[in-house]
Short mmCIF file of C-alpha atoms in Angstrom, two decimals:
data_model
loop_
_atom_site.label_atom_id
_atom_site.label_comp_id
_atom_site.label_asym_id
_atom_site.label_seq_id
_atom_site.Cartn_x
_atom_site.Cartn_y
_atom_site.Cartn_z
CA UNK A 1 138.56 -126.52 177.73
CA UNK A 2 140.11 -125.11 174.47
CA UNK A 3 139.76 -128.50 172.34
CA UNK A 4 140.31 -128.03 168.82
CA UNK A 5 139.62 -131.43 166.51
CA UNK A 6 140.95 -132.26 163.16
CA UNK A 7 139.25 -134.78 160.48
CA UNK A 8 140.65 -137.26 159.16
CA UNK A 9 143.26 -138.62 161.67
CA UNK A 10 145.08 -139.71 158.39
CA UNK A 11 144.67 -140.13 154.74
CA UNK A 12 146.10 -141.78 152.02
CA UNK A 13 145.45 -140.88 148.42
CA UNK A 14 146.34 -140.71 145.19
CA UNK A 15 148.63 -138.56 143.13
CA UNK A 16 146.40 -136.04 141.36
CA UNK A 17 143.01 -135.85 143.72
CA UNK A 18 142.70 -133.65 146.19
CA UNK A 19 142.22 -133.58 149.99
CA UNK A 20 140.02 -131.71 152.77
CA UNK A 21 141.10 -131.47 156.27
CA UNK A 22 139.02 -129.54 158.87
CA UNK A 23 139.93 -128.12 161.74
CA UNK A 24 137.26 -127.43 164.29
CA UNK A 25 137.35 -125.44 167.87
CA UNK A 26 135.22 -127.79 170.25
CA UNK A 27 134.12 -125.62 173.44
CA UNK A 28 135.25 -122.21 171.89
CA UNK A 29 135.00 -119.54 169.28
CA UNK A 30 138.32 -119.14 167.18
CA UNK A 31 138.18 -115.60 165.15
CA UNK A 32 142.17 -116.63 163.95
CA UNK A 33 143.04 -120.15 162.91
CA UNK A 34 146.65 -121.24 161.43
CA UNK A 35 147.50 -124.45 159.28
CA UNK A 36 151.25 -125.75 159.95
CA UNK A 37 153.20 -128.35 158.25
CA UNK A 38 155.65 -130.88 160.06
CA UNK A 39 158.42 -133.01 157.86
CA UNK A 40 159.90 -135.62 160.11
CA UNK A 41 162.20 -134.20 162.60
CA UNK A 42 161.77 -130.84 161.53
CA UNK A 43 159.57 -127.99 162.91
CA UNK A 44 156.30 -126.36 162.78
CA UNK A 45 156.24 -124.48 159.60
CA UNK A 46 153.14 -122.37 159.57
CA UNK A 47 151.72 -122.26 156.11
CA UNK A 48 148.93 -120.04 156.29
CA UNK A 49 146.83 -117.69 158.49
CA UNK A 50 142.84 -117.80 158.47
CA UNK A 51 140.51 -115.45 159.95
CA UNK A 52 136.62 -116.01 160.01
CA UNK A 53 134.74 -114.31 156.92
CA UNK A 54 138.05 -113.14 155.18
CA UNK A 55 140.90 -114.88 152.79
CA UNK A 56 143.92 -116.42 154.25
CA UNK A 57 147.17 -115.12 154.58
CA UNK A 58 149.68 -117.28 153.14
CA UNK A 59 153.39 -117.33 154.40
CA UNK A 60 156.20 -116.78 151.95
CA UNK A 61 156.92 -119.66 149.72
CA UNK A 62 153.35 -121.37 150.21
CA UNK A 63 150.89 -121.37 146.88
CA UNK A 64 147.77 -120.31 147.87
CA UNK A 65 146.23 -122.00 144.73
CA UNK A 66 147.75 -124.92 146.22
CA UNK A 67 146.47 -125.31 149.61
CA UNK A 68 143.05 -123.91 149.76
CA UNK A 69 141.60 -122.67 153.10
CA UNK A 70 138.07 -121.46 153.73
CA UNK A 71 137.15 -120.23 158.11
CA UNK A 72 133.56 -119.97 157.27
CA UNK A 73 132.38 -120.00 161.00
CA UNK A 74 134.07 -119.48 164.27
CA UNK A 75 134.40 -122.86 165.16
CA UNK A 76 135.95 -124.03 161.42
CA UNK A 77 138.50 -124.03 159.29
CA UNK A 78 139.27 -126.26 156.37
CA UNK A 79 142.41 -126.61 154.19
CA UNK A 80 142.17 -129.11 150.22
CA UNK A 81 145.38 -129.91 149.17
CA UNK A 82 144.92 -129.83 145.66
CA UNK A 83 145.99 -131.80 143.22
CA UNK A 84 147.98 -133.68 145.41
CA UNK A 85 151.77 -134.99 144.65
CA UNK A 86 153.98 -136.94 146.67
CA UNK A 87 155.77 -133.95 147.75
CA UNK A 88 152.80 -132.67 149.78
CA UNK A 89 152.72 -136.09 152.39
CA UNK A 90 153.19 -134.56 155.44
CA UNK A 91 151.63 -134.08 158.72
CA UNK A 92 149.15 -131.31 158.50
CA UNK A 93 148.36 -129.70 161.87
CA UNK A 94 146.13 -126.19 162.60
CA UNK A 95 145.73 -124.21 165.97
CA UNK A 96 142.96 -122.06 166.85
CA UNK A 97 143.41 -119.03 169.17
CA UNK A 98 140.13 -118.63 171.32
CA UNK A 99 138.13 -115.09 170.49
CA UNK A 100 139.17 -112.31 172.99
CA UNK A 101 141.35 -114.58 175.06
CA UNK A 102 145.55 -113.97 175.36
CA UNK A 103 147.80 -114.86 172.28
CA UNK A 104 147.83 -118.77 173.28
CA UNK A 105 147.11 -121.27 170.36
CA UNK A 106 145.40 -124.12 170.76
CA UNK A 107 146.59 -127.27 168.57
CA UNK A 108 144.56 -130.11 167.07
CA UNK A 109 145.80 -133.70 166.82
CA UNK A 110 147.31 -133.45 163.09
CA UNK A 111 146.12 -135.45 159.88
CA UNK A 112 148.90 -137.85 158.66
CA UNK A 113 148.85 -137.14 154.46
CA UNK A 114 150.01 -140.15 152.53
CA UNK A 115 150.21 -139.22 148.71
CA UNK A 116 150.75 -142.30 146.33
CA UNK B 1 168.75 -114.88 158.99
CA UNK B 2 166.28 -115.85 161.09
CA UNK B 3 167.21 -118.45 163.52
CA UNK B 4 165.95 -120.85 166.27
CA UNK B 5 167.87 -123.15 167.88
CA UNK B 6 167.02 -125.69 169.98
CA UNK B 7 169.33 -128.61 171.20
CA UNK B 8 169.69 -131.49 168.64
CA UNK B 9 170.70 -133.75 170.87
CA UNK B 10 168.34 -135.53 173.66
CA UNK B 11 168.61 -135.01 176.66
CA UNK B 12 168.17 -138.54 178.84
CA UNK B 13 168.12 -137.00 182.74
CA UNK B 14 167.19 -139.45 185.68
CA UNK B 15 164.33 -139.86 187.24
CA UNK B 16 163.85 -136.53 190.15
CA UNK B 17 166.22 -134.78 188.62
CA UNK B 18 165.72 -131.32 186.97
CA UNK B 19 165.68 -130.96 183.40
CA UNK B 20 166.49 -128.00 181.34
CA UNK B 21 166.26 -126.94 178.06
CA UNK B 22 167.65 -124.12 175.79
CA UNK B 23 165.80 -122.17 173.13
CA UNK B 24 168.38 -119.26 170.98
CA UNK B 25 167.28 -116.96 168.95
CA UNK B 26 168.76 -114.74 166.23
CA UNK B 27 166.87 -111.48 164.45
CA UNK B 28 163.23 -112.14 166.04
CA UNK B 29 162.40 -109.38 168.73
CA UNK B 30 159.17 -111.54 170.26
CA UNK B 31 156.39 -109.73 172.36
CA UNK B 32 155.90 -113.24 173.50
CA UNK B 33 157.65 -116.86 173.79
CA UNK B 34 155.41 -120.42 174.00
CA UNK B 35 157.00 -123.81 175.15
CA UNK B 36 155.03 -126.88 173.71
CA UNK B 37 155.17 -130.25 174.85
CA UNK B 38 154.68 -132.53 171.41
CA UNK B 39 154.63 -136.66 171.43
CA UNK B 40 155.42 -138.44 168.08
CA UNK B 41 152.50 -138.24 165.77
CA UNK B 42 150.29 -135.72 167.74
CA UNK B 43 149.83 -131.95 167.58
CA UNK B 44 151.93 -129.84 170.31
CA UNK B 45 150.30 -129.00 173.04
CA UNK B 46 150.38 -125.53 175.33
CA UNK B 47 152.63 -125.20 178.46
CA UNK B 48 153.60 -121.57 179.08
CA UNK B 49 153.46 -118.37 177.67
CA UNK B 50 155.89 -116.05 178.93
CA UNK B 51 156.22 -112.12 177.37
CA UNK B 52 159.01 -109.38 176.82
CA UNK B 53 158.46 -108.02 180.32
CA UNK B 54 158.48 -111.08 182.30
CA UNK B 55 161.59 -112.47 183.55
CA UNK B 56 160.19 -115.69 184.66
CA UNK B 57 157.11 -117.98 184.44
CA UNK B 58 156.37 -120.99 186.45
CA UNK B 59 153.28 -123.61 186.30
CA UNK B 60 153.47 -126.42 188.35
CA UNK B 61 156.82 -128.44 188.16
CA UNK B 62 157.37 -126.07 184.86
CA UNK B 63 159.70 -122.87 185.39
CA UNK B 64 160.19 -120.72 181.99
CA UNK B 65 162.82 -117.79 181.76
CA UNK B 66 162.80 -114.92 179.28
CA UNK B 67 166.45 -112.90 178.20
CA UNK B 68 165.46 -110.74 175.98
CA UNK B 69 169.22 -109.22 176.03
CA UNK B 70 170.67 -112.87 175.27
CA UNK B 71 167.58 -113.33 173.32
CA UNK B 72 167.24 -116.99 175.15
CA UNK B 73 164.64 -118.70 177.34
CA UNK B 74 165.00 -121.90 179.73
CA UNK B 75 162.55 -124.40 180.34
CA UNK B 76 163.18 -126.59 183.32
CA UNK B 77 161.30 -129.38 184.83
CA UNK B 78 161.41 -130.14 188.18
CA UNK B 79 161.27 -133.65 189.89
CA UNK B 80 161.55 -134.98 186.18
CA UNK B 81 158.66 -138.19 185.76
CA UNK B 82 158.97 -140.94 182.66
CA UNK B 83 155.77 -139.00 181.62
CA UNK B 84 157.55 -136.17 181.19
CA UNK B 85 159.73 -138.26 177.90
CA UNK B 86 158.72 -135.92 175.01
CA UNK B 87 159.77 -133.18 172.34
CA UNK B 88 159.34 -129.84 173.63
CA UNK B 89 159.13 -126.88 171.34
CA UNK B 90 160.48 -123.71 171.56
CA UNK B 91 158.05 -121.05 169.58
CA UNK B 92 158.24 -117.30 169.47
CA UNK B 93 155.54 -114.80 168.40
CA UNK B 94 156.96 -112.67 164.42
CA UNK B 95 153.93 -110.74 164.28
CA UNK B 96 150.19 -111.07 163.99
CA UNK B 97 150.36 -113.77 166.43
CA UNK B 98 152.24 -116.05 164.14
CA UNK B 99 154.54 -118.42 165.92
CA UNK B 100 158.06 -119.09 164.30
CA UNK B 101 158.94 -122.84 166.26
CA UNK B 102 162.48 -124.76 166.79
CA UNK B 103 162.76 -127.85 165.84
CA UNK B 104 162.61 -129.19 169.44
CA UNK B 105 164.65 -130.86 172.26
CA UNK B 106 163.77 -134.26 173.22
CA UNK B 107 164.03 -135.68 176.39
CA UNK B 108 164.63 -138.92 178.12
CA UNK B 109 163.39 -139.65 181.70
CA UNK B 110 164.89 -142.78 183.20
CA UNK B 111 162.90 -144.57 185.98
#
């Protein structure tokens, strides 16, 4: 139990476009979802926080005009990068933590970002 | 500042043998402290949740201790496997369930 999925794997784009990722909770209902960023050998950096049917919270630093993130159900979450540069490649990663259950997140797989 | 520090180095431990890791933190008080278990290229993934009031946590061959005084937590493995090889992340709770994470310890199990 407590599978959460993330779409696409990877991506590789160009400078300028943009980019969806979605995070989705597989066998359970997710009222709180976060979106993290990895560098190589660094850590988790959590970006931003998303409840269901309300705007994100964005951490300190992060441009919420930037990284757009919409929970419109209980089972997703998506994050565009838009107007992608360079800068933003990364490895994109969100957890969900299960409605009603104790604090533990659940993580998805990641999405590799390449941008050209 | 904010601070958490996890071991740099890797640790490379024989096969059977115990393995333990150090997480340090500076100007967090945590309700609650996660251990992760991350390979290269995929998402972490949950071992133990252990809170303020709990001295010690254990799941299998996975112990987790909690000093809230030396604001520090162990993570040991017992009868270490090659399967164990991996990053393992230290994460504590800052509020609103937000997790503030080291940058990891690796380890090395030699058959």
């Amino acid at each position: 139990g407590a599978v959460v999925s993330q779409h696409p794997s990877w991506v590789i784009c160009k400078s300028g476009t943009s980019v969806k990722i979605e995070c989705r909770s597989l066998d359970f209902q997710a009222t709180t979802m976060f979106w993290y960023r990895q560098f190589p050998k660094q850590s988790l950096m959590l970006m931003a926080t998303s409840n269901e049917g309300s705007k994100a919270t964005y951490e300190q630093g992060v441009e919420k005009d930037k990284f757009l993130i919409n929970h419109a159900s209980l089972t997703l979450s998506t994050l565009t990068v838009t107007s992608a540069h360079p800068e933003d490649s990364s490895f994109y990663i969100c957890s969900a933590k299960q409605l009603g259950s104790t604090d533990t997140q659940y993580f998805g797989p990641g999405t590799r970002l390449t941008v050209l | 500042s904010q601070k958490i520090e996890q071991n740099s180095e890797a640790l490379n431990i024989q096969e059977g043998k115990t393995a333990t890791l150090t997480c340090n933190y500076t100007n967090y008080s945590p309700a609650y402290l996660q251990w992760y278990r991350q390979d290269p290229g995929r998402g972490p993934v949950f071992l133990l949740l252990i809170r303020e009031n709990e001295k010690e946590k254990r799941k299998e061959r996975l112990k987790v201790t909690f000093d809230t005084t030396l604001k520090q937590s162990l993570f040991h493995i017992t009868a270490s496997q090659p399967a164990d090889s991996a990053t393992y992340l230290c994460a504590l709770e800052h509020g609103n369930n937000r997790l503030a994470f080291g940058k990891g310890n690796q380890v090395v199990v030699i058959p």
